[in-house]
Amino acid sequence: SQTIHQWPATLVQPVGSPLSLECTVEGTSNPNLYWYRQAAGRGLQLLFYSIGIDQISSEVPQNLSASRPQDRQFILSSKKLLLSDSGFYLCAWSIGGDEQFFGPGTRLTVL
Amino acid sequence: GQQLNQSPQSMFIQEGEDVSMNCTSSSIFNTWLWYKQDPGEGPVLLIALYKAGELTSNGRLTAQFGITRKDSFLNISASIPSDVGIYFCAPNFGNEKLTFGTGTRLTIIP
C-alpha cells in the first residue's frame, strides 16, 4: 500500500532564515506530487505540482521554490522566510491527477 | 477563472442530526471529490464522483455529482462526534490539479 511522509511535523523559524520541507511517497511509481499551503481556518492553496523528476509547475508567485530530485521525493524550500510564509504545508500524491492523497502536514511558524 | 462556492461555511448541530453541504461553480467539472480534514492533519478522501448524476454512498455519507456538472452535495446522516472537522469539495477539470472549496466546518454541540 502507498504511504506518504512529511517532515518535520512542526517548525519554528525566524524571519530571514532558510527553509526545507521534505515529502516522500512509498509504494507507488511516477506519482504526481503537490505542495499546498493552508492558512489558519482557510482552504488549501496549491503552490507547486510535479508530474515527474525535475518537472515543477509553480501556481503562484511567491517566496518559495520546489524541487523533485527523485521520483518519490518532493522538497519545498525558501532562501529567506517571511512572516507571511507561516501556515500548514501539505504534500499530496496522485496517479492520473484525480484522487489526491495527503500527507500529515508540516506546521510552520515564522517569528 | 472559475468560481467555486461551498456552503454553509460552518454548521453547529446536535449529535444524531443529519447534515447537508454543497458546492456550486460557474464551470463544468469532470470529477467531484469530497475530503474531510481533522484538526492538525491532512485531508482524507471520503467520496469520489466521476459521472454527472452519480449518487454514491460511503457508510453514513452520501454525495451526488450534479447533472449540470457544476455542483455537488454531501450529506451525513445521524451525525456522531467523530464527524467533527472541516469538509472540502474538490472538483477537477480532468487535468492534474484539484480546485478546493473554502470548506464547511462541522461542530457538534453536546
GROMACS .gro file of N, CA, C and O in nm, chain A:
model
  444
    1SER      N    1   0.085  -0.119   0.000
    1SER     CA    2   0.000   0.000   0.000
    1SER      C    3   0.089   0.125   0.000
    1SER      O    4   0.205   0.120   0.036
    2GLN      N    5   0.027   0.235  -0.044
    2GLN     CA    6   0.104   0.359  -0.055
    2GLN      C    7   0.101   0.437   0.076
    2GLN      O    8   0.000   0.440   0.146
    3THR      N    9   0.212   0.499   0.107
    3THR     CA   10   0.219   0.588   0.223
    3THR      C   11   0.293   0.714   0.185
    3THR      O   12   0.378   0.713   0.095
    4ILE      N   13   0.261   0.822   0.253
    4ILE     CA   14   0.326   0.950   0.227
    4ILE      C   15   0.374   1.006   0.359
    4ILE      O   16   0.300   1.004   0.459
    5HIS      N   17   0.497   1.055   0.360
    5HIS     CA   18   0.559   1.107   0.481
    5HIS      C   19   0.598   1.252   0.460
    5HIS      O   20   0.641   1.291   0.350
    6GLN      N   21   0.585   1.330   0.566
    6GLN     CA   22   0.632   1.468   0.564
    6GLN      C   23   0.712   1.493   0.691
    6GLN      O   24   0.674   1.447   0.799
    7TRP      N   25   0.819   1.569   0.678
    7TRP     CA   26   0.891   1.614   0.797
    7TRP      C   27   0.961   1.745   0.770
    7TRP      O   28   0.990   1.777   0.654
    8PRO      N   29   0.979   1.823   0.877
    8PRO     CA   30   0.935   1.790   1.012
    8PRO      C   31   0.784   1.808   1.028
    8PRO      O   32   0.719   1.862   0.940
    9ALA      N   33   0.731   1.767   1.141
    9ALA     CA   34   0.589   1.784   1.169
    9ALA      C   35   0.559   1.929   1.207
    9ALA      O   36   0.455   1.982   1.172
   10THR      N   37   0.647   1.988   1.282
   10THR     CA   38   0.633   2.129   1.320
   10THR      C   39   0.770   2.197   1.309
   10THR      O   40   0.873   2.132   1.324
   11LEU      N   41   0.764   2.327   1.284
   11LEU     CA   42   0.889   2.401   1.266
   11LEU      C   43   0.864   2.546   1.305
   11LEU      O   44   0.764   2.606   1.261
   12VAL      N   45   0.954   2.601   1.384
   12VAL     CA   46   0.950   2.743   1.419
   12VAL      C   47   1.081   2.804   1.370
   12VAL      O   48   1.189   2.760   1.410
   13GLN      N   49   1.068   2.903   1.282
   13GLN     CA   50   1.185   2.961   1.221
   13GLN      C   51   1.180   3.114   1.230
   13GLN      O   52   1.073   3.173   1.220
   14PRO      N   53   1.297   3.179   1.242
   14PRO     CA   54   1.298   3.326   1.241
   14PRO      C   55   1.285   3.379   1.099
   14PRO      O   56   1.321   3.312   1.002
   15VAL      N   57   1.233   3.499   1.089
   15VAL     CA   58   1.225   3.567   0.961
   15VAL      C   59   1.366   3.577   0.900
   15VAL      O   60   1.463   3.604   0.971
   16GLY      N   61   1.375   3.551   0.771
   16GLY     CA   62   1.502   3.561   0.702
   16GLY      C   63   1.582   3.432   0.699
   16GLY      O   64   1.684   3.424   0.629
   17SER      N   65   1.538   3.331   0.772
   17SER     CA   66   1.611   3.204   0.773
   17SER      C   67   1.566   3.118   0.655
   17SER      O   68   1.460   3.138   0.598
   18PRO      N   69   1.648   3.018   0.617
   18PRO     CA   70   1.609   2.929   0.506
   18PRO      C   71   1.512   2.822   0.553
   18PRO      O   72   1.491   2.800   0.672
   19LEU      N   73   1.451   2.756   0.452
   19LEU     CA   74   1.351   2.653   0.481
   19LEU      C   75   1.372   2.534   0.390
   19LEU      O   76   1.404   2.551   0.271
   20SER      N   77   1.353   2.416   0.445
   20SER     CA   78   1.350   2.295   0.364
   20SER      C   79   1.252   2.198   0.426
   20SER      O   80   1.272   2.151   0.537
   21LEU      N   81   1.144   2.171   0.353
   21LEU     CA   82   1.045   2.072   0.395
   21LEU      C   83   1.050   1.956   0.298
   21LEU      O   84   1.060   1.976   0.178
   22GLU      N   85   1.042   1.836   0.352
   22GLU     CA   86   1.056   1.719   0.268
   22GLU      C   87   0.931   1.632   0.269
   22GLU      O   88   0.862   1.619   0.371
   23CYS      N   89   0.904   1.574   0.155
   23CYS     CA   90   0.789   1.485   0.137
   23CYS      C   91   0.837   1.363   0.059
   23CYS      O   92   0.905   1.378  -0.044
   24THR      N   93   0.806   1.245   0.107
   24THR     CA   94   0.840   1.124   0.033
   24THR      C   95   0.718   1.032   0.027
   24THR      O   96   0.637   1.028   0.119
   25VAL      N   97   0.708   0.961  -0.083
   25VAL     CA   98   0.598   0.868  -0.107
   25VAL      C   99   0.655   0.728  -0.123
   25VAL      O  100   0.759   0.710  -0.188
   26GLU      N  101   0.587   0.630  -0.065
   26GLU     CA  102   0.628   0.490  -0.078
   26GLU      C  103   0.515   0.409  -0.140
   26GLU      O  104   0.398   0.441  -0.124
   27GLY      N  105   0.552   0.306  -0.212
   27GLY     CA  106   0.453   0.212  -0.262
   27GLY      C  107   0.392   0.246  -0.396
   27GLY      O  108   0.293   0.184  -0.436
   28THR      N  109   0.449   0.344  -0.466
   28THR     CA  110   0.398   0.379  -0.598
   28THR      C  111   0.513   0.434  -0.680
   28THR      O  112   0.616   0.475  -0.626
   29SER      N  113   0.497   0.436  -0.811
   29SER     CA  114   0.600   0.488  -0.901
   29SER      C  115   0.543   0.599  -0.987
   29SER      O  116   0.426   0.596  -1.026
   30ASN      N  117   0.629   0.697  -1.017
   30ASN     CA  118   0.594   0.809  -1.103
   30ASN      C  119   0.464   0.878  -1.063
   30ASN      O  120   0.375   0.901  -1.146
   31PRO      N  121   0.450   0.910  -0.935
   31PRO     CA  122   0.327   0.982  -0.895
   31PRO      C  123   0.332   1.128  -0.934
   31PRO      O  124   0.442   1.184  -0.954
   32ASN      N  125   0.218   1.192  -0.947
   32ASN     CA  126   0.213   1.338  -0.945
   32ASN      C  127   0.229   1.379  -0.799
   32ASN      O  128   0.171   1.315  -0.709
   33LEU      N  129   0.306   1.485  -0.777
   33LEU     CA  130   0.327   1.532  -0.640
   33LEU      C  131   0.287   1.679  -0.630
   33LEU      O  132   0.303   1.755  -0.727
   34TYR      N  133   0.237   1.718  -0.513
   34TYR     CA  134   0.180   1.851  -0.494
   34TYR      C  135   0.224   1.908  -0.359
   34TYR      O  136   0.235   1.836  -0.261
   35TRP      N  137   0.245   2.041  -0.357
   35TRP     CA  138   0.261   2.115  -0.233
   35TRP      C  139   0.145   2.215  -0.222
   35TRP      O  140   0.120   2.292  -0.315
   36TYR      N  141   0.078   2.212  -0.106
   36TYR     CA  142  -0.028   2.308  -0.075
   36TYR      C  143   0.009   2.384   0.051
   36TYR      O  144   0.082   2.333   0.137
   37ARG      N  145  -0.046   2.503   0.065
   37ARG     CA  146  -0.037   2.577   0.191
   37ARG      C  147  -0.179   2.607   0.237
   37ARG      O  148  -0.266   2.642   0.156
   38GLN      N  149  -0.198   2.595   0.368
   38GLN     CA  150  -0.327   2.623   0.427
   38GLN      C  151  -0.307   2.723   0.541
   38GLN      O  152  -0.241   2.691   0.640
   39ALA      N  153  -0.363   2.842   0.525
   39ALA     CA  154  -0.361   2.939   0.634
   39ALA      C  155  -0.466   2.898   0.737
   39ALA      O  156  -0.560   2.823   0.706
   40ALA      N  157  -0.451   2.947   0.858
   40ALA     CA  158  -0.540   2.908   0.969
   40ALA      C  159  -0.686   2.933   0.931
   40ALA      O  160  -0.723   3.043   0.893
   41GLY      N  161  -0.767   2.826   0.943
   41GLY     CA  162  -0.910   2.839   0.917
   41GLY      C  163  -0.946   2.862   0.772
   41GLY      O  164  -1.060   2.900   0.742
   42ARG      N  165  -0.853   2.838   0.682
   42ARG     CA  166  -0.878   2.865   0.541
   42ARG      C  167  -0.869   2.738   0.457
   42ARG      O  168  -0.837   2.631   0.507
   43GLY      N  169  -0.894   2.755   0.327
   43GLY     CA  170  -0.884   2.642   0.235
   43GLY      C  171  -0.742   2.616   0.192
   43GLY      O  172  -0.647   2.677   0.241
   44LEU      N  173  -0.727   2.522   0.099
   44LEU     CA  174  -0.595   2.482   0.051
   44LEU      C  175  -0.557   2.560  -0.075
   44LEU      O  176  -0.635   2.568  -0.170
   45GLN      N  177  -0.437   2.613  -0.074
   45GLN     CA  178  -0.385   2.685  -0.189
   45GLN      C  179  -0.274   2.601  -0.252
   45GLN      O  180  -0.174   2.570  -0.186
   46LEU      N  181  -0.289   2.567  -0.379
   46LEU     CA  182  -0.187   2.489  -0.449
   46LEU      C  183  -0.067   2.578  -0.477
   46LEU      O  184  -0.080   2.685  -0.537
   47LEU      N  185   0.052   2.533  -0.434
   47LEU     CA  186   0.175   2.609  -0.455
   47LEU      C  187   0.253   2.556  -0.575
   47LEU      O  188   0.292   2.632  -0.664
   48PHE      N  189   0.279   2.427  -0.576
   48PHE     CA  190   0.357   2.364  -0.682
   48PHE      C  191   0.299   2.224  -0.711
   48PHE      O  192   0.243   2.161  -0.623
   49TYR      N  193   0.319   2.179  -0.834
   49TYR     CA  194   0.294   2.040  -0.861
   49TYR      C  195   0.396   1.989  -0.960
   49TYR      O  196   0.456   2.067  -1.036
   50SER      N  197   0.414   1.856  -0.959
   50SER     CA  198   0.518   1.795  -1.040
   50SER      C  199   0.466   1.665  -1.100
   50SER      O  200   0.409   1.581  -1.030
   51ILE      N  201   0.486   1.649  -1.230
   51ILE     CA  202   0.444   1.526  -1.296
   51ILE      C  203   0.561   1.431  -1.319
   51ILE      O  204   0.542   1.320  -1.370
   52GLY      N  205   0.684   1.476  -1.282
   52GLY     CA  206   0.799   1.389  -1.298
   52GLY      C  207   0.924   1.454  -1.241
   52GLY      O  208   0.922   1.572  -1.202
   53ILE      N  209   1.033   1.379  -1.239
   53ILE     CA  210   1.160   1.430  -1.186
   53ILE      C  211   1.198   1.558  -1.258
   53ILE      O  212   1.196   1.564  -1.382
   54ASP      N  213   1.232   1.658  -1.178
   54ASP     CA  214   1.277   1.789  -1.229
   54ASP      C  215   1.171   1.861  -1.312
   54ASP      O  216   1.204   1.959  -1.381
   55GLN      N  217   1.047   1.817  -1.307
   55GLN     CA  218   0.937   1.886  -1.376
   55GLN      C  219   0.847   1.948  -1.272
   55GLN      O  220   0.767   1.879  -1.208
   56ILE      N  221   0.862   2.080  -1.253
   56ILE     CA  222   0.789   2.151  -1.149
   56ILE      C  223   0.708   2.263  -1.213
   56ILE      O  224   0.761   2.338  -1.294
   57SER      N  225   0.583   2.273  -1.172
   57SER     CA  226   0.499   2.384  -1.215
   57SER      C  227   0.463   2.467  -1.093
   57SER      O  228   0.420   2.413  -0.991
   58SER      N  229   0.481   2.598  -1.104
   58SER     CA  230   0.451   2.689  -0.995
   58SER      C  231   0.314   2.752  -1.020
   58SER      O  232   0.287   2.797  -1.132
   59GLU      N  233   0.231   2.752  -0.919
   59GLU     CA  234   0.096   2.805  -0.934
   59GLU      C  235   0.084   2.951  -0.897
   59GLU      O  236  -0.001   3.022  -0.951
   60VAL      N  237   0.162   2.997  -0.801
   60VAL     CA  238   0.152   3.135  -0.757
   60VAL      C  239   0.293   3.189  -0.735
   60VAL      O  240   0.380   3.119  -0.688
   61PRO      N  241   0.314   3.317  -0.773
   61PRO     CA  242   0.446   3.377  -0.746
   61PRO      C  243   0.463   3.395  -0.596
   61PRO      O  244   0.371   3.436  -0.526
   62GLN      N  245   0.581   3.360  -0.545
   62GLN     CA  246   0.598   3.366  -0.401
   62GLN      C  247   0.744   3.351  -0.365
   62GLN      O  248   0.830   3.343  -0.452
   63ASN      N  249   0.766   3.342  -0.238
   63ASN     CA  250   0.899   3.336  -0.181
   63ASN      C  251   0.949   3.192  -0.170
   63ASN      O  252   1.050   3.166  -0.106
   64LEU      N  253   0.881   3.097  -0.231
   64LEU     CA  254   0.913   2.957  -0.214
   64LEU      C  255   0.953   2.894  -0.347
   64LEU      O  256   0.920   2.946  -0.454
   65SER      N  257   1.022   2.781  -0.339
   65SER     CA  258   1.055   2.703  -0.458
   65SER      C  259   1.039   2.556  -0.425
   65SER      O  260   1.031   2.518  -0.308
   66ALA      N  261   1.031   2.474  -0.528
   66ALA     CA  262   1.015   2.330  -0.508
   66ALA      C  263   1.112   2.257  -0.599
   66ALA      O  264   1.149   2.306  -0.706
   67SER      N  265   1.151   2.138  -0.554
   67SER     CA  266   1.238   2.054  -0.634
   67SER      C  267   1.196   1.909  -0.618
   67SER      O  268   1.137   1.870  -0.516
   68ARG      N  269   1.227   1.831  -0.720
   68ARG     CA  270   1.195   1.688  -0.718
   68ARG      C  271   1.319   1.614  -0.767
   68ARG      O  272   1.328   1.577  -0.883
   69PRO      N  273   1.413   1.590  -0.677
   69PRO     CA  274   1.538   1.526  -0.716
   69PRO      C  275   1.524   1.377  -0.744
   69PRO      O  276   1.607   1.320  -0.818
   70GLN      N  277   1.425   1.314  -0.687
   70GLN     CA  278   1.399   1.172  -0.710
   70GLN      C  279   1.251   1.151  -0.738
   70GLN      O  280   1.169   1.239  -0.707
   71ASP      N  281   1.217   1.037  -0.791
   71ASP     CA  282   1.079   1.011  -0.835
   71ASP      C  283   0.978   1.031  -0.724
   71ASP      O  284   0.868   1.082  -0.746
   72ARG      N  285   1.013   0.989  -0.601
   72ARG     CA  286   0.916   0.993  -0.493
   72ARG      C  287   0.955   1.089  -0.382
   72ARG      O  288   0.916   1.070  -0.266
   73GLN      N  289   1.032   1.191  -0.416
   73GLN     CA  290   1.076   1.290  -0.319
   73GLN      C  291   1.044   1.429  -0.371
   73GLN      O  292   1.078   1.466  -0.485
   74PHE      N  293   0.980   1.508  -0.287
   74PHE     CA  294   0.939   1.643  -0.325
   74PHE      C  295   0.980   1.735  -0.212
   74PHE      O  296   0.949   1.710  -0.096
   75ILE      N  297   1.055   1.842  -0.246
   75ILE     CA  298   1.110   1.930  -0.144
   75ILE      C  299   1.060   2.071  -0.165
   75ILE      O  300   1.058   2.121  -0.280
   76LEU      N  301   1.020   2.136  -0.058
   76LEU     CA  302   0.978   2.276  -0.061
   76LEU      C  303   1.083   2.359   0.011
   76LEU      O  304   1.123   2.325   0.122
   77SER      N  305   1.127   2.467  -0.053
   77SER     CA  306   1.239   2.544   0.002
   77SER      C  307   1.212   2.693  -0.003
   77SER      O  308   1.128   2.740  -0.080
   78SER      N  309   1.290   2.762   0.079
   78SER     CA  310   1.295   2.907   0.072
   78SER      C  311   1.433   2.952   0.115
   78SER      O  312   1.494   2.892   0.203
   79LYS      N  313   1.485   3.057   0.053
   79LYS     CA  314   1.615   3.110   0.093
   79LYS      C  315   1.601   3.203   0.213
   79LYS      O  316   1.687   3.207   0.300
   80LYS      N  317   1.490   3.278   0.217
   80LYS     CA  318   1.467   3.371   0.329
   80LYS      C  319   1.318   3.375   0.361
   80LYS      O  320   1.238   3.426   0.282
   81LEU      N  321   1.281   3.324   0.476
   81LEU     CA  322   1.141   3.318   0.513
   81LEU      C  323   1.085   3.455   0.549
   81LEU      O  324   1.154   3.541   0.606
   82LEU      N  325   0.957   3.473   0.514
   82LEU     CA  326   0.881   3.592   0.551
   82LEU      C  327   0.777   3.553   0.655
   82LEU      O  328   0.739   3.435   0.665
   83LEU      N  329   0.727   3.652   0.729
   83LEU     CA  330   0.621   3.623   0.825
   83LEU      C  331   0.500   3.559   0.756
   83LEU      O  332   0.435   3.469   0.811
   84SER      N  333   0.472   3.603   0.634
   84SER     CA  334   0.355   3.554   0.561
   84SER      C  335   0.371   3.410   0.513
   84SER      O  336   0.276   3.351   0.461
   85ASP      N  337   0.490   3.352   0.532
   85ASP     CA  338   0.509   3.211   0.494
   85ASP      C  339   0.457   3.115   0.601
   85ASP      O  340   0.451   2.994   0.578
   86SER      N  341   0.418   3.167   0.715
   86SER     CA  342   0.361   3.081   0.819
   86SER      C  343   0.236   3.012   0.768
   86SER      O  344   0.157   3.069   0.693
   87GLY      N  345   0.217   2.886   0.810
   87GLY     CA  346   0.099   2.813   0.768
   87GLY      C  347   0.119   2.664   0.783
   87GLY      O  348   0.220   2.618   0.837
   88PHE      N  349   0.020   2.591   0.733
   88PHE     CA  350   0.023   2.446   0.738
   88PHE      C  351   0.051   2.398   0.597
   88PHE      O  352  -0.026   2.424   0.504
   89TYR      N  353   0.164   2.329   0.578
   89TYR     CA  354   0.206   2.287   0.446
   89TYR      C  355   0.174   2.138   0.426
   89TYR      O  356   0.214   2.053   0.507
   90LEU      N  357   0.105   2.111   0.320
   90LEU     CA  358   0.061   1.975   0.291
   90LEU      C  359   0.118   1.927   0.159
   90LEU      O  360   0.115   1.999   0.059
   91CYS      N  361   0.167   1.806   0.161
   91CYS     CA  362   0.212   1.739   0.040
   91CYS      C  363   0.108   1.635   0.002
   91CYS      O  364   0.043   1.575   0.090
   92ALA      N  365   0.089   1.614  -0.126
   92ALA     CA  366  -0.008   1.515  -0.172
   92ALA      C  367   0.047   1.443  -0.294
   92ALA      O  368   0.132   1.496  -0.366
   93TRP      N  369  -0.004   1.324  -0.319
   93TRP     CA  370   0.033   1.249  -0.439
   93TRP      C  371  -0.092   1.200  -0.509
   93TRP      O  372  -0.199   1.187  -0.449
   94SER      N  373  -0.078   1.173  -0.637
   94SER     CA  374  -0.187   1.112  -0.712
   94SER      C  375  -0.128   1.034  -0.828
   94SER      O  376  -0.014   1.055  -0.868
   95ILE      N  377  -0.209   0.943  -0.880
   95ILE     CA  378  -0.176   0.872  -1.004
   95ILE      C  379  -0.285   0.911  -1.103
   95ILE      O  380  -0.401   0.877  -1.084
   96GLY      N  381  -0.251   0.986  -1.202
   96GLY     CA  382  -0.351   1.026  -1.301
   96GLY      C  383  -0.415   1.159  -1.276
   96GLY      O  384  -0.486   1.212  -1.359
   97GLY      N  385  -0.395   1.216  -1.158
   97GLY     CA  386  -0.437   1.353  -1.134
   97GLY      C  387  -0.574   1.374  -1.073
   97GLY      O  388  -0.610   1.485  -1.041
   98ASP      N  389  -0.656   1.269  -1.058
   98ASP     CA  390  -0.787   1.290  -0.999
   98ASP      C  391  -0.778   1.282  -0.847
   98ASP      O  392  -0.767   1.383  -0.779
   99GLU      N  393  -0.786   1.164  -0.791
   99GLU     CA  394  -0.784   1.149  -0.646
   99GLU      C  395  -0.644   1.177  -0.593
   99GLU      O  396  -0.547   1.115  -0.634
  100GLN      N  397  -0.637   1.274  -0.501
  100GLN     CA  398  -0.510   1.306  -0.438
  100GLN      C  399  -0.513   1.260  -0.293
  100GLN      O  400  -0.617   1.268  -0.226
  101PHE      N  401  -0.395   1.216  -0.246
  101PHE     CA  402  -0.383   1.162  -0.111
  101PHE      C  403  -0.279   1.244  -0.037
  101PHE      O  404  -0.167   1.261  -0.087
  102PHE      N  405  -0.317   1.290   0.081
  102PHE     CA  406  -0.238   1.389   0.152
  102PHE      C  407  -0.152   1.329   0.262
  102PHE      O  408  -0.188   1.228   0.324
  103GLY      N  409  -0.039   1.396   0.286
  103GLY     CA  410   0.046   1.363   0.399
  103GLY      C  411  -0.008   1.428   0.525
  103GLY      O  412  -0.110   1.499   0.524
  104PRO      N  413   0.064   1.408   0.637
  104PRO     CA  414   0.018   1.460   0.766
  104PRO      C  415   0.039   1.610   0.784
  104PRO      O  416  -0.016   1.668   0.876
  105GLY      N  417   0.121   1.671   0.699
  105GLY     CA  418   0.140   1.815   0.706
  105GLY      C  419   0.256   1.858   0.793
  105GLY      O  420   0.302   1.784   0.881
  106THR      N  421   0.303   1.981   0.768
  106THR     CA  422   0.405   2.047   0.849
  106THR      C  423   0.351   2.182   0.892
  106THR      O  424   0.313   2.263   0.807
  107ARG      N  425   0.350   2.206   1.022
  107ARG     CA  426   0.307   2.335   1.075
  107ARG      C  427   0.429   2.425   1.085
  107ARG      O  428   0.519   2.397   1.162
  108LEU      N  429   0.432   2.532   1.003
  108LEU     CA  430   0.544   2.626   1.003
  108LEU      C  431   0.501   2.757   1.066
  108LEU      O  432   0.401   2.817   1.026
  109THR      N  433   0.579   2.800   1.165
  109THR     CA  434   0.559   2.931   1.228
  109THR      C  435   0.684   3.013   1.205
  109THR      O  436   0.794   2.971   1.244
  110VAL      N  437   0.667   3.129   1.144
  110VAL     CA  438   0.779   3.220   1.121
  110VAL      C  439   0.764   3.336   1.218
  110VAL      O  440   0.659   3.402   1.223
  111LEU      N  441   0.869   3.360   1.298
  111LEU     CA  442   0.861   3.463   1.401
  111LEU      C  443   0.949   3.583   1.366
  111LEU      O  444   1.052   3.567   1.300
   0.00000   0.00000   0.00000
